[in-house]
Amino acid sequence: MILTAALVVVACQSGGKVPVYLNPDKSLEERVSDALSRMTIEEKVAMTHAQSKFSSAGVPRLGIPELWHTDGPHGIRPEVLWDEWDQAGWTNDSCTAFPALINLAATWDRDLAYLYGDCIGQEARYRKKDILLGPGINMGRTPLNGRTFEYMGEDPFLAGQMVVPYVKGVQKNGVAACVKHFAVNNQETRRTATNSVVDDRTLYEIYLPAFKAAVVDGGAWAIMGSYNLWNGQFNCHNKRLLCDILKGEWGFDGVVISDWGGCRDDDEAVENGLDIEMGTWTNGLRGAASDSYQNYHLARPYLERLRNGRATEAGLNDKASRILRTIFRTSMAPDQHFGSFTSPEHFAAARKIAAEGIVLLKNNGTLPLRVPQDGKILVVGENAYKMMVVGGGSSNLKTKYEVIPLDALREAFAGKAEVIWERGYVGDVTTDYNRVLTGQDLRESRSAAKLKADAVAAAKDADCIIFIGGLNKSNFQDNEGTDRQDIVLPYGQNELIEALAELKRPMVVVNISGSPVSMPWAGKVDAIVQGWYGGSESGHALADVLTGVVNPSGKLPFTMPKSLADGPLKTERQFPGIREEGKEWWQEYYDEGVFIGYRWYDTKKIPVDFAFGHGLSYTTFELGKPKLSRSKVGEWKVSVLVRNTGKVAGAEVVQLYISDDEASVARPAKELKGFQKVYLEPGQSKKVEITFDKESLSFFDAEKHEWVAEAGEFHLLVGTASNRIAGEIPFTL
Ligand code: GLC
């Protein structure tokens, strides 16, 4: 509609001939070069930086609309004022809150990643947003990272496989996915002042692959530079990262957008691959100099450089072309999209994804819950009640509704059992997040001791106890801008869980968090479930799993270590960084190299609470003997028969790890290089086939600057978790 109107208007102005840039039948590149040829230098410069908190200029004179950017990876952020962070107070921008991306990663289901991207892309389009500031895919180098919940775990292959369909799903709706935060931004502590020192092998093997997959396989139209520095340059204008690797090696033809406030230098902004400067003098969370847009690095200073010959028009044309390409891919796309918003289908998708990502960590048969008629279920824990869609930083959402676990359990057991609730402890009483209000009243007058005593007293005659605790996206507890300080459950939850377990009642612990927590009481409870921030339908998803409506099939996208000390980050210089003589910025050394997550724990043979890729089911599965065959030149195939040997339908995730028995460099004990989720009825068998190639066997040789698969012995490990290998195939290259 928009395009047609514009066509008519311009046709009248130009005497009937429709200009190429407005003609949907012309190729993208023809339209870009035609529009560019009609623009003045001032118009080109104007579009390279913000004009408001979340928009960058188009070309009003030519009828080319501005670009609207929106957070975030889990849903469409409520409208803020033009030049303020305050809510605009719209009454029609309450969105569908989809599960946190760590929850999506835990499904290990590529189809659900596509469904997720498609639904959130529809919501962005409906809200007339052209660039979705997500997904985030930074690697889980430390379990303390405050934004672990927004990312996709500790393995580059898993994140890469899950981000591609998400990007495709979003972009199918004429919305650009802006994959973030590029790159090696693996903590929140001093994120705008820390230089990540990472060797090339580690960079190419661990920190780039998911971004490369998003760009090369997913066709991402936008990338967000990160706040931190890598090897001495800020990543929003890091020449090596943006020009050499992203736009050079990977052939990226989209736009590089700075994180909000990530652009720090005039000359580097012009020369080093930044295309749109956003949020300068702010950090995307708090106030900023008002209406400072003409002072942006790519505003007046850029114009001056162009006029006095210190910047080339060719460089400006490259930026403007990329921006025009983004506009012609989104708001001016030939195939008009209109999206949809808070539809039943979106809430159903949110519920399905949330449930499919819930991980059953332990179960002695207590789950699915069976309670005698008119029995009594005691639910303990603040997270059974506290709304969690809000908070966490820029991914904060105003959602149409959020089903809390307590209500969903009461719904599920209506007419069957009484569900009572004891708060048990006080975590975070905030109910207002940047003026997004939950409407709950979390104030509490009882002391910690009283709260605990009340919970224990109520448990005495309960048929079962469901503890629902964890973290809550408040400061230091899974929140942008602050890292966690330990992986121990806060607010005295461990002591409370132990006290309840003493009562020897059937007891289930549900940990709702976006990052690993240690579970010293794991041996004392009957079942443990890793719930996530599941979005609008999180309560229903959890109740579906606890009652058996959904058979859990999630797998951990990160390791659950017994303690932080067991991890690979042993020194201040590794985390959270140190000051060094004569260096302006904090320095953070990735001394552990490629050995993060299970790559560390497995190789060092350190026992963990629950391993990467672990997840149980209410049914059982049997894997046959894996077989190897060649599928085509340079590609092999591992096939294995999977049978559902239990009584209920369920899904299993077959995982393929490679182990290089003899390498010229230190390599992890195993590395994930393939996986496939398979759904089976009771008694049903299916053959799962996973292909791999030479690159799957390779490590990155920094000297040669290429992937190298050394001849010699390997082992192919096939299993259902990194520590549950069902079969091994020796392999000689
Ligand atoms: C924030 C975040 C980024 C977000 C942006 C806009 O600081 O780092 O993920 O998209 O600013 O809010």
XYZ file of C-alpha atoms and ligand atoms in Angstrom:
745
model
C 0.000 0.000 0.000
C 2.704 2.422 1.085
C 4.815 1.661 -1.954
C 1.903 2.023 -4.350
C 0.981 5.420 -2.947
C 4.567 6.552 -3.211
C 4.694 5.242 -6.780
C 1.636 7.265 -7.728
C 2.911 10.440 -6.057
C 6.351 10.304 -7.616
C 4.910 9.251 -10.990
C 2.859 12.453 -11.004
C 5.881 14.531 -10.051
C 8.166 12.999 -12.660
C 5.626 13.058 -15.490
C 4.525 9.430 -15.401
C 7.929 7.603 -15.361
C 8.397 5.723 -12.078
C 11.974 6.169 -10.785
C 13.947 2.951 -10.483
C 14.389 3.121 -6.700
C 10.604 3.087 -6.288
C 10.015 0.340 -8.785
C 9.539 -3.010 -7.022
C 10.276 -4.842 -10.261
C 13.816 -3.526 -10.321
C 16.596 -5.458 -8.589
C 17.671 -4.481 -5.100
C 21.028 -3.221 -6.337
C 19.469 -1.170 -9.158
C 17.181 0.493 -6.640
C 20.053 1.159 -4.244
C 22.290 2.775 -6.855
C 19.426 4.831 -8.290
C 18.438 6.166 -4.870
C 22.073 6.876 -4.047
C 22.504 8.870 -7.253
C 19.649 11.155 -6.230
C 20.908 11.899 -2.716
C 22.962 14.845 -1.477
C 25.955 14.400 0.821
C 23.935 15.837 3.695
C 21.172 13.284 3.113
C 23.689 10.426 3.010
C 25.367 11.560 6.232
C 21.996 12.025 7.959
C 21.108 8.355 7.563
C 24.373 7.138 9.132
C 23.318 8.087 12.667
C 20.382 8.235 15.038
C 17.731 10.957 14.799
C 15.929 9.732 17.913
C 16.380 7.104 20.591
C 15.413 4.271 18.253
C 15.287 5.648 14.689
C 17.797 6.685 12.023
C 16.981 8.987 9.118
C 15.614 8.052 5.712
C 15.359 10.573 2.846
C 12.106 12.540 3.314
C 12.556 14.425 0.036
C 12.612 11.160 -1.933
C 9.906 9.411 0.053
C 12.408 6.982 1.553
C 11.253 6.248 5.123
C 13.426 6.307 8.247
C 14.613 3.077 9.828
C 12.920 2.077 13.083
C 15.012 -0.092 15.420
C 13.517 -2.027 18.308
C 14.624 -4.225 21.153
C 14.744 -7.040 21.710
C 15.449 -10.683 21.222
C 12.392 -11.899 23.196
C 9.683 -9.507 22.054
C 8.949 -5.974 20.848
C 9.923 -3.383 23.476
C 7.230 -0.893 24.472
C 7.430 2.483 22.680
C 9.635 5.104 24.334
C 9.530 8.851 23.728
C 11.342 10.337 20.749
C 14.318 11.600 22.677
C 13.798 10.108 26.165
C 14.070 6.622 27.639
C 10.707 7.117 29.307
C 7.720 5.059 28.225
C 5.595 6.759 25.584
C 2.572 5.434 27.422
C 0.983 3.837 24.381
C -1.922 1.526 25.145
C -1.492 -0.668 22.073
C 2.086 -1.857 22.398
C 1.742 -4.728 24.877
C 3.397 -7.576 23.039
C 3.705 -11.336 23.106
C 6.642 -12.119 25.366
C 8.487 -15.078 23.894
C 10.828 -17.236 25.979
C 14.365 -16.038 26.681
C 16.781 -17.193 23.988
C 18.523 -19.551 26.394
C 15.151 -21.318 26.646
C 14.960 -21.560 22.858
C 18.520 -22.902 22.708
C 17.549 -25.578 25.245
C 14.969 -26.982 22.807
C 17.776 -27.992 20.371
C 14.977 -27.768 17.786
C 15.786 -25.833 14.621
C 12.132 -25.790 13.550
C 11.148 -24.039 16.769
C 13.897 -21.483 16.200
C 12.333 -20.699 12.833
C 8.846 -20.540 14.357
C 10.185 -18.183 17.029
C 11.838 -15.901 14.480
C 8.750 -15.864 12.274
C 6.424 -14.934 15.165
C 8.639 -12.199 16.593
C 9.252 -10.926 13.071
C 5.492 -10.642 12.552
C 5.193 -8.651 15.767
C 8.029 -6.313 14.763
C 6.506 -5.738 11.334
C 3.078 -5.104 12.789
C 4.619 -2.501 15.116
C 6.261 -0.980 12.002
C 9.783 -1.762 13.222
C 12.387 -2.470 10.541
C 15.321 -3.728 12.595
C 14.948 -6.180 15.471
C 17.870 -5.728 17.893
C 18.400 -9.421 18.387
C 19.205 -12.297 18.591
C 22.128 -12.188 20.988
C 24.559 -15.087 20.606
C 27.608 -14.315 22.735
C 29.248 -17.461 24.089
C 28.828 -18.548 27.725
C 32.457 -18.094 28.712
C 31.488 -17.513 32.353
C 28.267 -18.592 34.082
C 28.325 -15.181 35.776
C 27.580 -13.224 32.606
C 24.535 -11.093 33.413
C 23.068 -11.613 29.943
C 23.450 -15.413 29.717
C 19.631 -15.590 29.590
C 19.612 -13.540 26.400
C 22.115 -15.759 24.607
C 22.284 -19.356 23.358
C 24.737 -21.151 25.615
C 28.372 -22.255 25.695
C 28.758 -24.050 22.413
C 29.340 -22.276 19.078
C 27.838 -25.090 16.993
C 24.571 -25.204 18.968
C 24.239 -21.405 18.884
C 25.074 -21.314 15.178
C 22.536 -23.990 14.301
C 19.789 -22.292 16.309
C 20.456 -18.709 15.240
C 20.204 -19.395 11.480
C 16.504 -20.398 11.430
C 15.676 -17.590 13.896
C 17.236 -15.017 11.534
C 15.463 -16.516 8.508
C 12.145 -16.501 10.370
C 12.491 -12.857 11.342
C 13.603 -11.682 7.907
C 10.844 -13.551 6.090
C 8.623 -10.761 7.446
C 10.639 -7.909 5.961
C 12.359 -7.192 9.267
C 16.149 -7.186 9.651
C 17.598 -9.339 12.409
C 20.461 -7.433 14.043
C 22.668 -10.156 15.486
C 24.543 -9.046 18.604
C 26.917 -8.231 20.283
C 29.751 -8.572 17.829
C 32.091 -9.745 19.339
C 33.780 -11.318 22.406
C 31.384 -9.392 24.673
C 31.094 -12.146 27.292
C 30.447 -10.179 30.463
C 28.666 -7.064 31.691
C 31.325 -5.866 34.121
C 32.878 -2.700 32.699
C 31.562 -3.684 29.292
C 32.274 -0.243 27.800
C 35.848 -0.090 29.088
C 37.330 -3.559 28.732
C 39.640 -4.822 26.020
C 39.192 -8.541 25.326
C 42.572 -10.093 24.510
C 41.766 -13.211 22.506
C 44.100 -15.206 20.246
C 42.961 -15.894 16.700
C 42.471 -19.622 17.132
C 40.123 -19.069 20.069
C 38.351 -16.287 18.239
C 37.716 -18.385 15.110
C 36.871 -21.631 16.926
C 34.692 -20.281 19.738
C 33.613 -16.631 19.425
C 33.024 -16.128 15.683
C 31.299 -19.314 14.420
C 27.754 -18.463 15.532
C 28.055 -14.965 14.049
C 29.497 -16.391 10.843
C 26.606 -18.856 10.607
C 24.090 -16.037 11.167
C 25.675 -13.990 8.357
C 26.760 -16.619 5.853
C 24.046 -19.257 6.368
C 21.314 -17.088 7.897
C 21.814 -14.091 5.624
C 21.498 -11.644 8.520
C 20.852 -8.118 7.285
C 22.298 -6.348 10.342
C 24.986 -6.834 12.967
C 25.412 -4.890 16.196
C 28.927 -3.966 17.248
C 29.627 -4.558 20.917
C 30.659 -2.089 23.616
C 33.984 -3.666 24.460
C 37.290 -3.553 22.646
C 39.039 -6.434 20.970
C 42.790 -6.211 20.509
C 42.775 -2.512 21.261
C 39.910 -1.145 19.136
C 36.287 -0.568 20.094
C 34.175 -3.165 18.347
C 31.631 -0.678 16.969
C 34.457 0.503 14.729
C 37.005 -2.308 14.852
C 38.742 -2.496 11.507
C 39.849 -6.140 11.740
C 36.486 -7.357 13.024
C 34.158 -5.330 10.780
C 36.115 -4.662 7.598
C 38.489 -7.623 7.339
C 36.410 -10.418 8.841
C 32.713 -9.471 8.662
C 32.592 -7.550 5.397
C 35.738 -9.066 3.886
C 35.981 -12.765 4.679
C 32.250 -13.271 5.168
C 31.018 -10.890 2.439
C 28.456 -9.230 4.712
C 26.332 -6.788 2.640
C 24.117 -5.457 5.420
C 24.538 -2.739 8.033
C 26.725 -2.562 11.100
C 24.896 -0.745 13.870
C 26.661 0.401 17.016
C 25.432 -0.690 20.375
C 23.740 2.264 22.034
C 26.675 4.403 23.000
C 29.247 2.056 21.568
C 30.665 4.525 19.052
C 33.623 6.313 20.630
C 35.756 7.951 17.959
C 35.240 10.226 14.910
C 37.902 8.875 12.589
C 37.404 5.215 13.437
C 33.638 5.577 13.010
C 34.247 6.877 9.489
C 36.929 4.420 8.455
C 36.371 1.125 10.267
C 33.096 -0.282 9.015
C 30.424 1.326 11.190
C 27.315 2.153 9.159
C 24.752 3.495 11.681
C 25.749 5.173 14.933
C 23.048 4.805 17.607
C 22.622 5.915 21.190
C 25.806 7.880 21.555
C 26.425 9.243 25.032
C 24.145 6.653 26.512
C 24.490 2.965 27.212
C 21.081 1.906 26.048
C 19.764 1.927 29.553
C 19.969 5.376 31.068
C 19.769 9.059 30.228
C 21.860 10.879 27.670
C 22.613 14.374 26.404
C 19.293 15.406 24.915
C 18.888 16.096 21.195
C 22.603 15.628 20.619
C 22.155 14.006 17.239
C 24.034 16.658 15.241
C 27.041 16.133 17.493
C 27.249 12.423 16.820
C 30.555 11.177 15.498
C 28.925 10.428 12.128
C 27.004 13.712 12.026
C 28.574 17.202 11.893
C 32.145 15.910 12.420
C 31.646 13.526 9.479
C 30.309 16.272 7.211
C 33.329 18.415 8.070
C 35.698 15.556 7.192
C 33.946 15.061 3.875
C 34.176 18.730 3.073
C 37.836 19.090 3.999
C 38.887 15.891 2.229
C 39.628 13.860 5.347
C 36.876 11.407 4.463
C 36.011 9.977 1.040
C 32.618 10.086 -0.630
C 33.253 6.461 -1.649
C 33.289 5.522 2.017
C 30.090 7.480 2.587
C 28.461 5.810 -0.407
C 29.297 2.397 1.027
C 27.556 3.251 4.281
C 24.567 4.829 2.542
C 24.246 1.890 0.118
C 24.120 -0.580 2.977
C 21.491 1.516 4.730
C 19.403 1.874 1.541
C 19.708 -1.885 0.988
C 18.288 -2.397 4.474
C 15.374 -0.051 3.775
C 14.589 -1.786 0.468
C 14.716 -5.142 2.277
C 12.344 -3.970 5.024
C 9.905 -1.042 4.922
C 10.194 -0.683 1.114
C 10.442 -4.391 0.323
C 8.782 -5.360 -2.974
C 6.623 -7.975 -1.250
C 4.796 -5.924 1.365
C 4.399 -7.470 4.823
C 1.968 -6.365 7.501
C 2.768 -8.801 10.318
C 0.448 -9.631 13.200
C 0.486 -8.902 16.895
C -0.370 -10.829 20.085
C -2.312 -13.414 18.114
C -3.379 -16.729 19.698
C -0.847 -18.381 17.398
C 1.971 -16.299 18.895
C 1.020 -17.168 22.462
C 0.675 -20.818 21.477
C 4.139 -20.702 19.899
C 5.548 -19.078 23.048
C 4.004 -21.829 25.172
C 5.283 -24.616 22.923
C 8.829 -23.256 22.736
C 8.964 -22.597 26.472
C 7.791 -26.119 27.294
C 10.070 -27.785 24.746
C 13.066 -26.065 26.306
C 12.370 -27.042 29.908
C 15.030 -29.528 31.040
C 14.277 -32.460 33.316
C 17.560 -32.763 35.204
C 16.629 -35.480 37.665
C 13.554 -37.633 38.261
C 13.077 -40.679 40.476
C 9.535 -41.101 39.195
C 7.958 -38.323 41.232
C 7.238 -36.536 37.944
C 4.862 -36.256 36.228
C 2.982 -35.176 39.349
C 0.336 -37.595 40.624
C -1.595 -36.391 43.620
C -4.465 -38.252 45.354
C -7.942 -36.822 44.672
C -8.460 -33.843 46.977
C -4.791 -34.012 47.846
C -2.695 -31.022 48.833
C 0.179 -29.575 46.848
C 2.463 -27.081 48.532
C 4.213 -24.649 46.228
C 7.121 -22.791 47.826
C 9.169 -19.978 46.325
C 8.881 -16.443 45.058
C 9.332 -17.454 41.438
C 6.024 -19.293 41.530
C 4.417 -15.884 41.812
C 6.761 -13.149 40.601
C 6.220 -12.005 37.028
C 9.506 -12.392 35.139
C 8.841 -11.022 31.693
C 9.809 -7.591 33.007
C 13.312 -6.588 34.040
C 16.700 -7.791 32.852
C 17.662 -4.618 31.001
C 16.992 -3.749 27.360
C 15.119 -7.021 26.774
C 12.497 -5.809 29.296
C 8.957 -6.181 27.908
C 5.423 -4.941 28.470
C 3.392 -8.021 27.653
C -0.338 -8.482 27.153
C -0.377 -11.065 29.933
C 1.965 -13.357 31.826
C 0.816 -16.655 33.292
C 2.655 -17.283 36.549
C 3.405 -20.868 37.626
C 1.134 -20.719 40.678
C -1.946 -19.834 38.638
C -1.144 -22.432 36.000
C -0.777 -25.147 38.633
C -4.066 -24.134 40.250
C -5.675 -24.317 36.807
C -4.173 -27.744 36.154
C -5.293 -29.192 39.505
C -8.689 -27.487 39.728
C -11.194 -29.978 41.168
C -8.402 -32.493 41.825
C -6.120 -31.075 44.491
C -5.643 -27.980 46.578
C -2.613 -25.897 45.635
C -1.329 -23.660 48.420
C 1.615 -21.286 48.219
C 4.271 -20.186 50.659
C 6.678 -17.524 49.495
C 9.520 -19.041 51.539
C 11.911 -16.124 50.968
C 12.004 -12.609 49.596
C 14.034 -12.019 46.441
C 13.208 -8.921 44.466
C 10.197 -6.779 45.336
C 10.489 -4.507 42.268
C 7.296 -4.248 40.250
C 8.194 -1.216 38.115
C 10.838 -1.539 35.371
C 11.441 1.772 33.657
C 7.739 2.463 34.202
C 6.650 -0.930 32.886
C 4.472 -2.030 35.821
C 3.684 -5.633 36.708
C 0.700 -4.664 38.875
C 1.845 -7.150 41.534
C 2.441 -6.227 45.153
C 5.559 -8.050 46.333
C 5.980 -6.212 49.638
C 6.502 -8.610 52.550
C 6.324 -7.944 56.297
C 7.454 -11.358 57.582
C 11.103 -11.966 58.517
C 13.227 -14.462 56.618
C 12.961 -16.854 59.556
C 9.167 -16.522 59.667
C 8.874 -17.050 55.925
C 10.945 -20.203 56.172
C 9.073 -21.464 59.252
C 5.733 -20.886 57.543
C 6.852 -22.860 54.499
C 8.118 -25.768 56.590
C 4.936 -25.773 58.688
C 2.738 -25.809 55.588
C 4.730 -28.700 54.161
C 3.961 -31.012 57.043
C 0.684 -32.294 55.632
C 1.270 -31.714 51.940
C 1.180 -34.644 49.551
C 4.045 -33.109 47.641
C 6.210 -30.019 47.634
C 7.066 -28.060 44.524
C 9.829 -25.551 45.173
C 9.914 -22.869 42.473
C 12.876 -20.541 42.976
C 16.041 -19.470 41.219
C 17.024 -16.041 39.927
C 14.844 -13.157 38.834
C 16.491 -10.758 36.372
C 17.111 -8.186 39.093
C 20.559 -6.674 39.662
C 23.265 -9.364 39.758
C 20.636 -12.029 39.166
C 20.555 -12.346 35.337
C 20.485 -8.682 34.412
C 22.097 -6.550 31.708
C 24.715 -4.214 33.101
C 25.644 -6.396 36.074
C 27.250 -9.829 36.241
C 26.344 -12.384 38.886
C 28.738 -12.714 41.798
C 28.522 -16.458 42.288
C 26.503 -19.413 41.043
C 25.091 -20.127 44.502
C 21.335 -19.611 44.754
C 20.657 -16.257 46.499
C 18.144 -15.286 49.247
C 18.829 -18.346 51.445
C 17.126 -20.709 49.013
C 19.618 -23.532 49.569
C 18.917 -23.602 53.301
C 15.182 -23.502 52.676
C 15.364 -26.347 50.149
C 17.384 -28.419 52.611
C 14.871 -27.741 55.400
C 11.966 -28.805 53.189
C 13.818 -31.890 51.985
C 14.259 -32.935 55.627
C 10.504 -33.542 55.792
C 10.881 -36.500 53.419
C 7.805 -35.546 51.412
C 7.873 -36.060 47.639
C 9.754 -32.953 46.531
C 10.366 -31.321 43.166
C 12.717 -28.354 42.756
C 12.168 -26.062 39.785
C 15.035 -23.659 39.181
C 13.877 -20.698 37.116
C 16.965 -18.887 35.860
C 18.736 -17.917 32.664
C 22.155 -19.126 33.790
C 23.686 -22.012 35.754
C 23.204 -22.385 39.514
C 24.929 -24.906 41.771
C 22.642 -27.507 43.368
C 24.264 -28.924 46.536
C 20.909 -30.458 47.529
C 20.500 -32.353 44.246
C 20.857 -35.700 46.007
C 18.200 -34.871 48.575
C 15.223 -34.111 46.351
C 13.199 -36.407 44.121
C 13.155 -34.379 40.932
C 14.807 -31.277 39.531
C 13.593 -29.190 36.610
C 15.478 -26.354 34.900
C 12.758 -23.846 34.046
C 13.704 -20.665 32.156
C 12.247 -17.216 31.735
C 9.527 -18.630 29.538
C 7.691 -15.439 28.583
C 3.943 -14.807 28.581
C 3.063 -18.495 28.768
C 5.853 -19.569 31.138
C 3.447 -20.717 33.860
C 1.425 -22.878 31.481
C 4.585 -24.341 29.952
C 5.935 -25.328 33.361
C 2.616 -26.805 34.498
C 2.352 -28.697 31.196
C 5.687 -30.360 31.944
C 5.110 -30.980 35.660
C 1.740 -32.621 34.979
C 2.938 -34.609 31.959
C 0.795 -32.804 29.380
C 4.168 -32.169 27.760
C 6.918 -34.750 28.035
C 10.120 -32.717 28.669
C 12.724 -32.899 25.896
C 14.999 -29.953 26.624
C 18.782 -30.344 26.868
C 21.154 -28.044 28.758
C 22.799 -25.458 26.480
C 25.436 -24.919 29.160
C 27.163 -26.883 31.916
C 25.838 -26.737 35.495
C 29.098 -26.796 37.471
C 29.302 -27.761 41.141
C 31.057 -24.509 41.925
C 32.439 -21.460 40.192
C 35.937 -22.451 41.289
C 35.730 -25.565 39.105
C 35.508 -23.371 36.011
C 38.276 -22.257 33.612
C 38.462 -18.637 34.804
C 40.974 -18.708 37.625
C 42.536 -15.268 37.629
C 41.461 -11.619 37.754
C 43.147 -11.123 34.391
C 40.859 -13.754 32.907
C 37.774 -12.320 34.603
C 36.651 -9.651 35.254
C 39.861 -8.063 33.923
C 42.735 -5.990 35.257
C 44.299 -2.573 34.838
C 47.756 -2.505 33.279
C 50.409 0.184 33.334
C 50.085 2.559 30.392
C 46.884 1.047 29.060
C 43.799 3.239 28.996
C 41.280 0.415 29.205
C 40.819 -2.615 31.426
C 42.433 -5.750 29.970
C 40.746 -9.151 29.942
C 42.839 -12.136 28.882
C 41.082 -15.177 27.452
C 43.965 -17.382 28.683
C 41.715 -20.426 28.793
C 41.617 -20.336 24.959
C 39.073 -22.719 23.469
C 38.537 -24.489 26.811
C 35.240 -23.035 27.943
C 32.144 -24.897 29.173
C 32.198 -28.644 28.665
C 35.367 -28.214 26.613
C 36.963 -27.374 29.963
C 35.159 -29.720 32.374
C 35.391 -32.786 30.091
C 39.004 -32.261 29.146
C 40.025 -31.674 32.760
C 37.726 -34.491 33.933
C 36.066 -32.201 36.493
C 32.757 -33.588 37.797
C 29.776 -31.278 37.334
C 26.213 -31.217 38.684
C 24.689 -31.583 35.213
C 26.490 -31.753 31.872
C 26.078 -29.803 28.649
C 23.449 -31.547 26.496
C 21.879 -33.337 29.477
C 18.109 -33.680 29.715
C 15.795 -36.534 30.742
C 12.328 -37.570 29.619
C 9.238 -39.281 31.055
C 9.934 -42.087 28.633
C 13.157 -43.960 27.850
C 15.107 -44.273 24.640
C 17.563 -46.770 23.300
C 20.237 -45.972 20.713
C 21.468 -48.704 18.420
C 25.056 -49.070 17.315
C 26.057 -45.974 15.332
C 27.175 -46.645 11.764
C 29.441 -44.552 9.541
C 29.038 -44.142 5.788
C 30.217 -41.684 3.199
C 27.425 -39.441 2.002
C 29.314 -37.606 -0.720
C 32.859 -36.453 -1.510
C 34.277 -34.794 1.575
C 31.205 -35.596 3.656
C 30.390 -38.495 5.936
C 27.220 -39.641 7.643
C 26.656 -41.166 11.054
C 23.369 -43.025 11.358
C 21.857 -44.491 14.468
C 18.549 -46.154 15.258
C 16.661 -44.535 18.117
C 13.814 -46.389 19.815
C 11.273 -45.168 22.347
C 11.341 -48.003 24.858
C 8.904 -46.381 27.294
C 5.170 -45.908 27.615
C 4.688 -42.299 26.465
C 5.608 -40.342 23.355
C 8.654 -38.177 23.667
C 11.652 -36.642 21.936
C 15.347 -37.349 22.171
C 18.278 -35.276 20.886
C 20.994 -37.351 19.292
C 24.307 -35.523 19.611
C 27.490 -36.065 17.616
C 30.803 -35.035 19.158
C 34.193 -35.398 17.576
C 37.354 -36.201 19.488
C 40.764 -35.764 17.882
C 42.989 -38.437 19.390
C 46.248 -37.012 18.134
C 46.588 -33.357 17.209
C 49.517 -30.977 16.953
C 47.594 -28.534 19.163
C 45.763 -29.022 22.443
C 42.165 -29.844 21.550
C 39.115 -30.344 23.808
C 38.182 -33.908 24.758
C 35.097 -33.541 22.568
C 33.393 -30.911 20.448
C 29.736 -30.854 19.356
C 29.524 -31.080 15.572
C 26.008 -32.362 14.936
C 22.639 -32.960 16.559
C 19.138 -33.978 15.597
C 15.952 -34.027 17.663
C 13.632 -36.936 16.988
C 10.021 -37.373 18.152
C 8.886 -40.966 18.805
C 5.673 -42.690 19.859
C 6.030 -45.507 22.427
C 7.760 -48.460 20.751
C 8.538 -46.471 17.614
C 12.031 -46.425 16.064
C 13.566 -43.955 13.664
C 16.942 -43.781 12.001
C 18.723 -40.521 12.754
C 21.365 -39.385 10.270
C 23.914 -36.676 11.018
C 26.428 -35.586 8.398
C 29.807 -34.030 9.030
C 32.691 -32.866 6.875
C 36.363 -32.067 7.052
C 35.747 -28.712 8.725
C 33.911 -30.577 11.487
C 37.191 -32.357 12.183
C 39.342 -29.237 11.929
C 40.886 -26.778 14.308
C 41.760 -23.224 13.301
C 45.432 -22.772 12.541
C 46.107 -19.110 13.340
C 49.481 -19.031 11.590
C 48.067 -20.381 8.336
C 44.834 -18.499 8.999
C 42.777 -21.470 7.906
C 40.922 -24.505 9.207
C 43.139 -27.597 9.343
C 41.997 -31.224 9.595
C 45.136 -33.162 10.405
C 45.424 -36.722 9.094
C 45.224 -39.279 11.854
C 42.885 -40.914 14.326
C 39.623 -39.447 15.546
C 36.659 -40.812 17.431
C 33.050 -39.989 16.605
C 31.022 -39.971 19.803
C 27.256 -40.443 19.529
C 25.083 -39.852 22.542
C 22.214 -38.048 24.233
C 24.366 -35.751 26.365
C 28.033 -34.745 26.434
C 28.437 -37.207 29.294
C 26.071 -39.897 27.966
C 27.874 -41.348 24.951
C 26.045 -44.408 23.611
C 28.504 -45.392 20.915
C 31.916 -44.538 19.500
C 33.224 -44.959 15.991
C 36.979 -44.829 15.386
C 37.684 -42.696 12.350
C 40.864 -42.230 10.394
C 41.345 -39.221 8.192
C 21.763 -1.865 25.203
C 22.160 -3.273 24.829
C 21.697 -3.693 23.462
C 20.371 -3.002 23.164
C 20.667 -1.533 23.034
C 19.385 -0.717 22.819
O 22.763 -1.244 25.940
O 23.541 -3.606 24.980
O 21.567 -5.122 23.461
O 19.808 -3.511 21.962
O 21.387 -1.009 24.133
O 18.600 -0.754 23.959
